[in-house]
């Protein structure tokens, strides 16, 4: 039988988590996905994308000038951001380089969303042993994470890396 404190915590966290989740979904639906569909941002993802393409052409994927030149030649942007990741990261992004930048960015955003959900599920399983309310707290914290929609808009790799670390 659960203690009154555990029942109270579950109620508070579930209520707060529900409100936070609704707010998160509204932010993603009204801010992040429209920006993704327009393809106006993707700054971080573009650096991954052009780094893979540079490596495939035998160029240095860490050469910002080469990445910027490729972006200008594609007509997608005036310049690029530097690629800051280790070589194995290129393997994660490699399948997306077969697509155009915009389509690759949309697909990356879908992957990022799934990885975020996957990471929360894996961490919830880990943390369930700490306290019965721990998974609810985790979901509430993710829903309150105001940087999550920006992660999608920028095309960052935070959730991809998080799910890999959680599974390790």
Coordinates of C-alpha atoms in Angstrom, one line a residue:
X1 CA 0.0 0.0 0.0
X2 CA 1.3 3.4 -0.9
X3 CA 1.9 6.0 1.8
X4 CA -0.1 9.2 1.8
X5 CA 3.0 11.1 0.9
X6 CA 3.7 8.9 -2.2
X7 CA 0.0 9.3 -3.3
X8 CA 0.2 13.1 -2.7
X9 CA 3.5 13.3 -4.7
X10 CA 2.1 11.3 -7.5
X11 CA -0.9 13.6 -7.7
X12 CA 1.1 16.8 -7.6
X13 CA 3.7 15.5 -10.1
X14 CA 1.1 14.0 -12.4
X15 CA -0.9 17.3 -12.4
X16 CA 2.2 19.4 -12.9
X17 CA 3.6 17.0 -15.5
X18 CA 0.3 17.1 -17.4
X19 CA 0.3 20.9 -17.5
X20 CA 4.0 21.0 -18.5
X21 CA 3.5 18.3 -21.2
X22 CA 0.7 20.3 -22.7
X23 CA 2.8 23.5 -22.7
X24 CA 5.7 21.6 -24.2
X25 CA 3.5 20.1 -27.0
X26 CA 2.1 23.5 -27.8
X27 CA 5.6 25.0 -28.0
X28 CA 6.7 22.2 -30.3
X29 CA 3.5 22.3 -32.5
X30 CA 3.3 26.1 -32.7
X31 CA 7.0 27.1 -32.7
X32 CA 9.3 24.3 -33.5
X33 CA 7.5 22.3 -36.3
X34 CA 6.5 25.4 -38.3
X35 CA 10.1 26.5 -38.2
X36 CA 11.3 23.0 -39.3
X37 CA 8.8 22.9 -42.1
X38 CA 9.9 26.3 -43.4
X39 CA 13.5 25.2 -43.0
X40 CA 14.7 28.6 -41.9
X41 CA 17.0 27.5 -39.2
X42 CA 18.8 24.1 -38.9
X43 CA 22.1 25.8 -38.2
X44 CA 23.6 23.0 -36.3
X45 CA 22.2 20.3 -38.5
X46 CA 23.5 22.0 -41.6
X47 CA 27.0 21.8 -40.2
X48 CA 26.6 18.0 -39.7
X49 CA 25.1 17.6 -43.1
X50 CA 27.8 19.5 -45.0
X51 CA 30.5 17.9 -42.9
X52 CA 29.4 14.5 -44.1
X53 CA 29.2 15.7 -47.7
X54 CA 32.7 17.2 -47.4
X55 CA 34.1 14.0 -46.0
X56 CA 32.6 12.1 -48.9
X57 CA 34.2 14.4 -51.3
X58 CA 37.6 13.9 -49.6
X59 CA 37.5 17.4 -47.9
X60 CA 38.2 18.2 -44.3
X61 CA 34.8 18.1 -42.5
X62 CA 36.2 20.5 -39.9
X63 CA 37.1 23.2 -42.5
X64 CA 34.4 25.9 -42.0
X65 CA 35.2 27.6 -45.3
X66 CA 34.6 24.3 -47.2
X67 CA 31.3 23.8 -45.4
X68 CA 30.3 27.4 -46.1
X69 CA 31.2 27.1 -49.7
X70 CA 29.1 23.9 -50.1
X71 CA 26.1 25.6 -48.5
X72 CA 26.5 28.6 -50.8
X73 CA 26.8 26.3 -53.9
X74 CA 23.6 24.5 -52.8
X75 CA 21.9 27.9 -52.3
X76 CA 20.7 26.9 -48.9
X77 CA 22.6 29.6 -46.9
X78 CA 25.3 32.2 -47.1
X79 CA 27.6 30.5 -44.8
X80 CA 27.9 27.6 -42.3
X81 CA 28.8 26.9 -38.8
X82 CA 31.9 24.8 -37.9
X83 CA 31.5 21.1 -37.4
X84 CA 32.6 20.3 -33.8
X85 CA 32.0 16.6 -33.4
X86 CA 34.4 13.6 -33.5
X87 CA 34.6 11.5 -36.6
X88 CA 32.1 8.7 -35.5
X89 CA 29.4 11.3 -35.4
X90 CA 29.6 11.5 -39.2
X91 CA 28.3 7.9 -39.3
X92 CA 25.1 8.9 -37.5
X93 CA 24.4 11.7 -39.9
X94 CA 25.5 9.8 -43.0
X95 CA 22.1 8.4 -44.0
X96 CA 20.6 11.9 -44.1
X97 CA 23.2 13.2 -46.6
X98 CA 21.4 11.3 -49.3
X99 CA 18.5 13.8 -49.1
X100 CA 18.4 17.5 -49.8
X101 CA 19.2 19.7 -46.7
X102 CA 15.5 20.5 -46.0
X103 CA 14.2 17.0 -46.2
X104 CA 17.2 15.7 -44.2
X105 CA 16.5 18.3 -41.6
X106 CA 12.9 17.3 -41.3
X107 CA 13.9 13.6 -41.0
X108 CA 16.6 14.5 -38.4
X109 CA 13.9 16.3 -36.4
X110 CA 11.7 13.3 -36.4
X111 CA 14.7 11.2 -35.3
X112 CA 15.5 13.7 -32.6
X113 CA 11.9 13.6 -31.2
X114 CA 11.9 9.8 -31.1
X115 CA 15.3 9.8 -29.4
X116 CA 14.1 12.3 -26.8
X117 CA 11.1 10.0 -26.0
X118 CA 13.4 7.0 -26.0
X119 CA 15.8 8.6 -23.6
X120 CA 13.1 9.5 -21.2
X121 CA 11.7 5.9 -21.4
X122 CA 15.1 4.4 -20.7
X123 CA 15.9 6.8 -17.9
X124 CA 12.4 6.1 -16.4
X125 CA 13.2 2.4 -16.2
X126 CA 16.5 3.1 -14.5
X127 CA 15.0 5.6 -12.0
X128 CA 11.9 3.6 -11.2
X129 CA 13.8 1.8 -8.4
X130 CA 14.7 5.2 -6.7
X131 CA 11.1 6.0 -5.9
X132 CA 7.7 5.2 -7.6
X133 CA 7.3 8.9 -8.5
X134 CA 10.8 9.2 -10.1
X135 CA 9.5 8.4 -13.7
X136 CA 6.8 11.0 -13.3
X137 CA 9.3 13.6 -12.1
X138 CA 11.5 12.8 -15.2
X139 CA 8.6 13.2 -17.6
X140 CA 7.7 16.5 -15.9
X141 CA 11.3 17.8 -16.1
X142 CA 11.4 17.0 -19.8
X143 CA 8.1 18.7 -20.4
X144 CA 9.4 21.8 -18.6
X145 CA 12.6 21.8 -20.7
X146 CA 12.1 25.0 -22.7
X147 CA 15.3 24.2 -24.7
X148 CA 13.7 21.1 -26.2
X149 CA 11.8 23.0 -29.0
X150 CA 15.0 25.0 -29.7
X151 CA 16.9 21.7 -30.0
X152 CA 14.5 20.8 -32.8
X153 CA 14.7 24.3 -34.5
X154 CA 18.5 24.3 -34.5
X155 CA 18.7 20.6 -35.5
X156 CA 20.9 19.9 -32.6
X157 CA 22.0 16.3 -31.6
X158 CA 21.2 16.5 -27.9
X159 CA 18.6 13.8 -27.8
X160 CA 20.4 11.5 -30.2
X161 CA 23.5 11.6 -27.9
X162 CA 21.3 11.3 -24.7
X163 CA 19.6 8.2 -25.9
X164 CA 22.9 6.6 -26.9
X165 CA 24.4 7.5 -23.5
X166 CA 21.3 6.2 -21.7
X167 CA 21.5 2.9 -23.6
X168 CA 25.2 2.4 -23.0

